[in-house]
Short mmCIF file of N, CA and C in Angstrom, two decimals:
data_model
loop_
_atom_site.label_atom_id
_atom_site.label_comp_id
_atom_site.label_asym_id
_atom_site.label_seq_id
_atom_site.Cartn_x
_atom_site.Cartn_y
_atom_site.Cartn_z
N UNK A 1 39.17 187.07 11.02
CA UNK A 1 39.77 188.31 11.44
C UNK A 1 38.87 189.45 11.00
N UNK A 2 38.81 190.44 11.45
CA UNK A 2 37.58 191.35 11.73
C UNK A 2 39.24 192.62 11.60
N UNK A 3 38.39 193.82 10.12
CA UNK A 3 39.27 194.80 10.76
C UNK A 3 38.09 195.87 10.46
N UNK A 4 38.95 197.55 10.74
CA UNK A 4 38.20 197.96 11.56
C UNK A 4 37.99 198.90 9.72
N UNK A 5 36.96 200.33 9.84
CA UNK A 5 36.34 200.60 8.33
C UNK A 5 37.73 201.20 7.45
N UNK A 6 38.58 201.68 7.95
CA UNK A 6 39.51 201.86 7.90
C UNK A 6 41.14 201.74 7.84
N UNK A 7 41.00 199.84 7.36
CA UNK A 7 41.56 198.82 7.03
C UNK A 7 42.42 199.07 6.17
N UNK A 8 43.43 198.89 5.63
CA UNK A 8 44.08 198.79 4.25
C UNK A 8 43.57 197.32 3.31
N UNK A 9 42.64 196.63 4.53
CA UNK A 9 42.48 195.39 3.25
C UNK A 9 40.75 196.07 3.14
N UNK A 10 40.06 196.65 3.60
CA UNK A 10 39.37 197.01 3.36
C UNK A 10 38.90 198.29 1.90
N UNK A 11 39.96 198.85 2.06
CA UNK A 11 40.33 199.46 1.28
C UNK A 11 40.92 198.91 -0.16
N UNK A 12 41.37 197.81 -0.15
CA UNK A 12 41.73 196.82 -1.32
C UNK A 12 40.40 196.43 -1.44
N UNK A 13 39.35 195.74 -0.91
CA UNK A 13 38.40 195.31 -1.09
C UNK A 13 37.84 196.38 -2.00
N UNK A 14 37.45 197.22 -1.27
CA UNK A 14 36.31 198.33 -2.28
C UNK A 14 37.11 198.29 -3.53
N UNK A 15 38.34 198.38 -3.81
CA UNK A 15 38.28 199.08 -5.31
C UNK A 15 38.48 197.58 -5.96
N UNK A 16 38.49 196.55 -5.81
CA UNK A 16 37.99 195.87 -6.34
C UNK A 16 36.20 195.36 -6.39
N UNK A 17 35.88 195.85 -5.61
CA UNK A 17 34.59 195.92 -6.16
C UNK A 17 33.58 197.18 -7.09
N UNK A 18 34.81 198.30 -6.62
CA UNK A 18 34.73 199.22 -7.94
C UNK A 18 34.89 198.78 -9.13
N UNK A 19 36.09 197.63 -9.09
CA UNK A 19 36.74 197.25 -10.50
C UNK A 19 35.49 196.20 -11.54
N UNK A 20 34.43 195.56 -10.84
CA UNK A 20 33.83 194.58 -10.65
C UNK A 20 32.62 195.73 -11.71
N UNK A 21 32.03 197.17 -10.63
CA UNK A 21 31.12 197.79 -11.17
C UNK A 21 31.43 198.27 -12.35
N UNK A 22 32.51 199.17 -12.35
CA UNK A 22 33.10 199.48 -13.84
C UNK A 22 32.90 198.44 -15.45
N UNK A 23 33.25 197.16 -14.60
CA UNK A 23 33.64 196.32 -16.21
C UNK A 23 31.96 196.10 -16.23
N UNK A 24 31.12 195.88 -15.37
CA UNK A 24 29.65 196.22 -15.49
C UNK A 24 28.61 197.10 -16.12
N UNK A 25 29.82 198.39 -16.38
CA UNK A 25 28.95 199.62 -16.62
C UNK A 25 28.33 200.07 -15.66
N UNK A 26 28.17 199.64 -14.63
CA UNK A 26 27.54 200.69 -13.55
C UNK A 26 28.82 201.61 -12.98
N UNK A 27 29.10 202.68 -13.66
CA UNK A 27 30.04 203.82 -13.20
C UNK A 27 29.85 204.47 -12.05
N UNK A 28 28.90 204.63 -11.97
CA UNK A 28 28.35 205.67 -10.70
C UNK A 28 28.67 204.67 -9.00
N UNK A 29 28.13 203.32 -9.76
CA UNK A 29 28.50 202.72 -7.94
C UNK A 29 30.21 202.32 -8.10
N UNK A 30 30.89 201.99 -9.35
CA UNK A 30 32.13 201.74 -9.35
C UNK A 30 32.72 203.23 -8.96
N UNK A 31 32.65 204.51 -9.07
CA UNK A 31 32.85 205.72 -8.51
C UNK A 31 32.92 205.98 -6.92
N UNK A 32 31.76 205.28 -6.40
CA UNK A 32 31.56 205.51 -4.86
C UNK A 32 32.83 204.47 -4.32
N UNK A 33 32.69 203.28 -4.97
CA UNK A 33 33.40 201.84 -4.30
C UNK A 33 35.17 203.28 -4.41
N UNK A 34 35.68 203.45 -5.55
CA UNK A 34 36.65 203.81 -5.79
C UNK A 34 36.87 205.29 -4.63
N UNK A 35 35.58 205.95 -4.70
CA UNK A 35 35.99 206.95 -3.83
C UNK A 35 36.39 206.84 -2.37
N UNK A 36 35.26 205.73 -1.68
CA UNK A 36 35.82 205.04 -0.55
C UNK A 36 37.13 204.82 -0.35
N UNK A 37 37.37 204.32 -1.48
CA UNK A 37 38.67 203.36 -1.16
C UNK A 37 40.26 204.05 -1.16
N UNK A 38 39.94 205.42 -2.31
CA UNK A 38 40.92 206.07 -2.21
C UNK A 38 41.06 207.39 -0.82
N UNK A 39 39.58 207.21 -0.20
CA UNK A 39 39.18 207.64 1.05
C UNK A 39 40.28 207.29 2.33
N UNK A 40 40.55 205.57 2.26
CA UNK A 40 41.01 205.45 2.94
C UNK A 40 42.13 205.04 3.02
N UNK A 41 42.65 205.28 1.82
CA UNK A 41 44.40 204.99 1.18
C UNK A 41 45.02 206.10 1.58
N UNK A 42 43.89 207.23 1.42
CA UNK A 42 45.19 208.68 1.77
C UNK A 42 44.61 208.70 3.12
N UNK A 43 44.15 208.23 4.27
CA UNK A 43 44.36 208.08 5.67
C UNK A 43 45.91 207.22 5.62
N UNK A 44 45.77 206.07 5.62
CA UNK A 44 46.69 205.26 5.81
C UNK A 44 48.19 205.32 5.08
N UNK A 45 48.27 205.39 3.72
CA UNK A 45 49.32 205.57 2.92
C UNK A 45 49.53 207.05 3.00
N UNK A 46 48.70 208.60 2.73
CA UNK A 46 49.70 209.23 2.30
C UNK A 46 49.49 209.38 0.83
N UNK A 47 49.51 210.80 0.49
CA UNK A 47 48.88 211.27 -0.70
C UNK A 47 49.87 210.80 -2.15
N UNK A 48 51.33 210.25 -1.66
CA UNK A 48 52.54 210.05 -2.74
C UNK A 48 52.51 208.39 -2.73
N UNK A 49 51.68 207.34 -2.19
CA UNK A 49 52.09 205.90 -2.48
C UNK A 49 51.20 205.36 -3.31
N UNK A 50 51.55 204.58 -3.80
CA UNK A 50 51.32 204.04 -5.31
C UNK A 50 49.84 203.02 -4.63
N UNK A 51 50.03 202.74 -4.00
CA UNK A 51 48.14 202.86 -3.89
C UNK A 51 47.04 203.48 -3.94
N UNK A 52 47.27 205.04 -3.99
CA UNK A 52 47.06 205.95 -3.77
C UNK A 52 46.46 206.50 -5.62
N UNK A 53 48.04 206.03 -6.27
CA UNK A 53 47.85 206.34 -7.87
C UNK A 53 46.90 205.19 -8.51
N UNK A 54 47.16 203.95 -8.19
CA UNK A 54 46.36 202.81 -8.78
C UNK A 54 44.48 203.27 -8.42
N UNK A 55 44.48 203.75 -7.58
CA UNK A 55 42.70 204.06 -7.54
C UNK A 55 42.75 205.21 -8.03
N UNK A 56 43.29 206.71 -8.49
CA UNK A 56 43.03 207.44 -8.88
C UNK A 56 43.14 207.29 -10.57
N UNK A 57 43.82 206.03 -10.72
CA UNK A 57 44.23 205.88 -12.21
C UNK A 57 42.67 205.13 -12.36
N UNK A 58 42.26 204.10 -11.45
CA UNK A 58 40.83 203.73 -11.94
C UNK A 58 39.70 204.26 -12.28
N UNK A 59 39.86 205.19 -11.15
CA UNK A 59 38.66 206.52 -11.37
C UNK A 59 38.90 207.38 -12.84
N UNK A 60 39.71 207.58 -13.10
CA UNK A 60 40.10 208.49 -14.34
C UNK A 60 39.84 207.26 -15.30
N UNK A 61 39.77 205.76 -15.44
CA UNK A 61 39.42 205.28 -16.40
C UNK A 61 37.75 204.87 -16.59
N UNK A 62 37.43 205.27 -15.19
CA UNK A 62 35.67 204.79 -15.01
C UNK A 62 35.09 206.53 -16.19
N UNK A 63 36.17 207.47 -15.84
CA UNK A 63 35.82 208.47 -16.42
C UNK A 63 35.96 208.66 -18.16
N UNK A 64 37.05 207.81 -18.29
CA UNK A 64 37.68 207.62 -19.66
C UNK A 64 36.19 206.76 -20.93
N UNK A 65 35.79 205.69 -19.53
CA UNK A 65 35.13 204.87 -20.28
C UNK A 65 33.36 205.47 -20.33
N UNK A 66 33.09 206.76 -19.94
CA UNK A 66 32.09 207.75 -19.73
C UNK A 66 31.72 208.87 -21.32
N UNK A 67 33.60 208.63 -21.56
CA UNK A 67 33.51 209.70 -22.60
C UNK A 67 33.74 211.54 -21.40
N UNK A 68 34.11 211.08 -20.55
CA UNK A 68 34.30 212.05 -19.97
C UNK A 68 35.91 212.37 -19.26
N UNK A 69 36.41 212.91 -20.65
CA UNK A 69 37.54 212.97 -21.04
C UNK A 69 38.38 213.77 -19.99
N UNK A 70 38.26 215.23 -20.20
CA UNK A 70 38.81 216.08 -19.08
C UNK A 70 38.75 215.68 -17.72
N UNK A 71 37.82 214.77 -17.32
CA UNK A 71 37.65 214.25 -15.91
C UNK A 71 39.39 212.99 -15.42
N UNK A 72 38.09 212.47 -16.39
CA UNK A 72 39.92 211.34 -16.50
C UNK A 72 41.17 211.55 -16.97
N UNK A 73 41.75 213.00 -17.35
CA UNK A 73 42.86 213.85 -17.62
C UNK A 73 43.16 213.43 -16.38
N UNK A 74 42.53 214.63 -15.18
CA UNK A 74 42.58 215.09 -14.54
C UNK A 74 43.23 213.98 -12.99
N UNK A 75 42.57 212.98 -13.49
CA UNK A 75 42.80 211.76 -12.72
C UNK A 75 44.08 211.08 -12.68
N UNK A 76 44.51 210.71 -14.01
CA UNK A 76 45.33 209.97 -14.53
C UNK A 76 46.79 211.59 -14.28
N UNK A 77 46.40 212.40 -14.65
CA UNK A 77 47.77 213.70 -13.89
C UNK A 77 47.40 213.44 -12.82
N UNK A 78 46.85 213.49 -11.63
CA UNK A 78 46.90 213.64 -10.25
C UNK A 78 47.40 211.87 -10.00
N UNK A 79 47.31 211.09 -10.54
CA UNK A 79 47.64 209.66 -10.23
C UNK A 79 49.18 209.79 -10.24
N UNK A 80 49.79 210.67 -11.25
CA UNK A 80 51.83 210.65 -11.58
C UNK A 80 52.25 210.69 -10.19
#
């Protein structure tokens, strides 16, 4: 099955391969994977569904684990 860039499993895909870069230490490509992905969660879901919070809560921990504290505040409030 073939879907299209704008998938909801596509979108599961990337942030698990964000999740993949993160426990890696490569932040910067676990950032892009995560930005994608929450790219295409708020097409499909909608800025209030909890798919929506689970990638913004990742990003705020790719930020957490940076030492870049206020970033991942910022994440983890916009994730509630």
């Amino acid at each position: 099955m073939v879907h299209g860039k704008d998938h909801p499993a596509v979108a599961a895909t990337l942030h698990s391969i964000g999740s993949v870069y993160g426990s890696q230490g490569k932040y910067s490509e676990a950032l892009a994977q995560y930005e994608e992905s929450l790219r295409i969660k708020l097409i499909v879901h909608g800025k209030d569904h909890p798919e929506v919070a689970a990638t913004l809560h990742s990003v705020g921990s790719v930020y957490s684990s940076q030492c870049k504290y206020s970033e991942a505040l910022a994440q983890y409030e916009e994730s509630l």
